[in-house]
Amino acid sequence: MTVALMWEARAVAGRGEELVSWARARAQELAPPPLRRETLRAPQDRVLVITWWDADHAADLPELPEPDGRLVTRAVHRWRFESVAVD
């Protein structure tokens, strides 16, 4: 089964690039590494990291931590999805 972990945070205004760099560095530290990892950005300095794993939905998997509270405007949002089918 494939599980996708989604991690989304919103940077303090003007610090989006810093949050992107922080998230990319932390994602590279995941051990064991995921099957795939992608970092995305959106307006309002939001950053999304998606990692894909060959694991069960409830598996204990490494996740990105919370950034320093001075870098983000709120707590990180996290979601976990499992693959249904390949379209």
PDB file of C-alpha atoms in Angstrom:
ATOM      1  CA  MET A   1       0.000   0.000   0.000  1.00  0.00           C
ATOM      2  CA  THR A   2       1.168   3.552  -0.664  1.00  0.00           C
ATOM      3  CA  VAL A   3       0.642   6.217   1.981  1.00  0.00           C
ATOM      4  CA  ALA A   4       1.105   9.942   1.369  1.00  0.00           C
ATOM      5  CA  LEU A   5       1.902  12.240   4.271  1.00  0.00           C
ATOM      6  CA  MET A   6       1.091  15.900   3.740  1.00  0.00           C
ATOM      7  CA  TRP A   7       2.669  18.659   5.839  1.00  0.00           C
ATOM      8  CA  GLU A   8       1.526  22.270   5.336  1.00  0.00           C
ATOM      9  CA  ALA A   9       2.642  25.455   7.074  1.00  0.00           C
ATOM     10  CA  ARG A  10       2.219  29.178   6.565  1.00  0.00           C
ATOM     11  CA  ALA A  11       5.245  31.391   7.044  1.00  0.00           C
ATOM     12  CA  VAL A  12       5.255  34.779   8.651  1.00  0.00           C
ATOM     13  CA  ALA A  13       4.741  37.354   5.856  1.00  0.00           C
ATOM     14  CA  GLY A  14       7.848  37.708   3.722  1.00  0.00           C
ATOM     15  CA  ARG A  15       9.545  34.593   5.109  1.00  0.00           C
ATOM     16  CA  GLY A  16       8.178  32.077   2.604  1.00  0.00           C
ATOM     17  CA  GLU A  17      11.556  31.339   1.004  1.00  0.00           C
ATOM     18  CA  GLU A  18      13.065  30.740   4.434  1.00  0.00           C
ATOM     19  CA  LEU A  19      10.281  28.260   5.243  1.00  0.00           C
ATOM     20  CA  VAL A  20      10.799  26.497   1.891  1.00  0.00           C
ATOM     21  CA  SER A  21      14.517  26.123   2.660  1.00  0.00           C
ATOM     22  CA  TRP A  22      13.792  24.939   6.205  1.00  0.00           C
ATOM     23  CA  ALA A  23      11.252  22.338   5.008  1.00  0.00           C
ATOM     24  CA  ARG A  24      13.516  21.037   2.223  1.00  0.00           C
ATOM     25  CA  ALA A  25      16.405  20.582   4.661  1.00  0.00           C
ATOM     26  CA  ARG A  26      14.206  18.717   7.166  1.00  0.00           C
ATOM     27  CA  ALA A  27      12.678  16.532   4.437  1.00  0.00           C
ATOM     28  CA  GLN A  28      16.155  15.433   3.352  1.00  0.00           C
ATOM     29  CA  GLU A  29      16.796  14.282   6.929  1.00  0.00           C
ATOM     30  CA  LEU A  30      13.891  11.796   7.009  1.00  0.00           C
ATOM     31  CA  ALA A  31      15.177   8.339   7.861  1.00  0.00           C
ATOM     32  CA  PRO A  32      14.434   6.042   6.292  1.00  0.00           C
ATOM     33  CA  PRO A  33      13.845   8.198   3.212  1.00  0.00           C
ATOM     34  CA  PRO A  34      10.410   8.157   1.535  1.00  0.00           C
ATOM     35  CA  LEU A  35       9.778   6.643  -1.890  1.00  0.00           C
ATOM     36  CA  ARG A  36       9.176  10.147  -3.186  1.00  0.00           C
ATOM     37  CA  ARG A  37       9.161  13.663  -1.768  1.00  0.00           C
ATOM     38  CA  GLU A  38       7.867  16.918  -3.232  1.00  0.00           C
ATOM     39  CA  THR A  39       7.924  20.469  -1.873  1.00  0.00           C
ATOM     40  CA  LEU A  40       5.381  22.999  -3.141  1.00  0.00           C
ATOM     41  CA  ARG A  41       4.558  26.626  -2.394  1.00  0.00           C
ATOM     42  CA  ALA A  42       1.416  28.736  -2.666  1.00  0.00           C
ATOM     43  CA  PRO A  43       0.386  32.362  -2.189  1.00  0.00           C
ATOM     44  CA  GLN A  44       0.460  33.788   1.330  1.00  0.00           C
ATOM     45  CA  ASP A  45       3.850  32.141   2.002  1.00  0.00           C
ATOM     46  CA  ARG A  46       2.358  28.648   2.372  1.00  0.00           C
ATOM     47  CA  VAL A  47       4.575  25.568   1.979  1.00  0.00           C
ATOM     48  CA  LEU A  48       3.403  21.996   1.376  1.00  0.00           C
ATOM     49  CA  VAL A  49       5.589  18.893   1.597  1.00  0.00           C
ATOM     50  CA  ILE A  50       4.202  15.555   0.399  1.00  0.00           C
ATOM     51  CA  THR A  51       6.067  12.316   1.048  1.00  0.00           C
ATOM     52  CA  TRP A  52       5.085   8.891  -0.301  1.00  0.00           C
ATOM     53  CA  TRP A  53       5.770   5.670   1.592  1.00  0.00           C
ATOM     54  CA  ASP A  54       5.349   1.955   0.978  1.00  0.00           C
ATOM     55  CA  ALA A  55       3.495   1.359   4.250  1.00  0.00           C
ATOM     56  CA  ASP A  56       0.133   0.778   5.888  1.00  0.00           C
ATOM     57  CA  HIS A  57      -2.034   3.780   6.731  1.00  0.00           C
ATOM     58  CA  ALA A  58      -1.310   3.471  10.462  1.00  0.00           C
ATOM     59  CA  ALA A  59       2.434   2.806  10.086  1.00  0.00           C
ATOM     60  CA  ASP A  60       4.870   4.697  12.298  1.00  0.00           C
ATOM     61  CA  LEU A  61       6.610   6.937   9.743  1.00  0.00           C
ATOM     62  CA  PRO A  62       9.067   9.813  10.151  1.00  0.00           C
ATOM     63  CA  GLU A  63       7.412  13.205   9.772  1.00  0.00           C
ATOM     64  CA  LEU A  64       8.630  16.758   9.463  1.00  0.00           C
ATOM     65  CA  PRO A  65       8.698  18.587  12.792  1.00  0.00           C
ATOM     66  CA  GLU A  66       7.070  21.877  13.725  1.00  0.00           C
ATOM     67  CA  PRO A  67       9.177  24.868  12.650  1.00  0.00           C
ATOM     68  CA  ASP A  68      10.253  27.511  15.132  1.00  0.00           C
ATOM     69  CA  GLY A  69       7.193  29.524  16.139  1.00  0.00           C
ATOM     70  CA  ARG A  70       8.826  32.741  14.906  1.00  0.00           C
ATOM     71  CA  LEU A  71       8.892  31.359  11.333  1.00  0.00           C
ATOM     72  CA  VAL A  72       5.219  30.343  11.024  1.00  0.00           C
ATOM     73  CA  THR A  73       1.872  32.001  11.720  1.00  0.00           C
ATOM     74  CA  ARG A  74       0.104  28.900  13.059  1.00  0.00           C
ATOM     75  CA  ALA A  75       0.606  25.242  13.897  1.00  0.00           C
ATOM     76  CA  VAL A  76       1.459  22.896  11.024  1.00  0.00           C
ATOM     77  CA  HIS A  77      -1.440  21.065   9.378  1.00  0.00           C
ATOM     78  CA  ARG A  78      -0.876  17.351   8.713  1.00  0.00           C
ATOM     79  CA  TRP A  79      -2.864  14.823   6.706  1.00  0.00           C
ATOM     80  CA  ARG A  80      -2.341  11.159   5.873  1.00  0.00           C
ATOM     81  CA  PHE A  81      -3.866   9.511   2.791  1.00  0.00           C
ATOM     82  CA  GLU A  82      -3.650   6.040   1.294  1.00  0.00           C
ATOM     83  CA  SER A  83      -3.637   5.253  -2.378  1.00  0.00           C
ATOM     84  CA  VAL A  84      -6.922   3.990  -3.801  1.00  0.00           C
ATOM     85  CA  ALA A  85      -5.897   3.241  -7.373  1.00  0.00           C
ATOM     86  CA  VAL A  86      -3.547   4.422 -10.076  1.00  0.00           C
ATOM     87  CA  ASP A  87      -5.488   6.357 -12.721  1.00  0.00           C
TER      88      ASP A  87
END
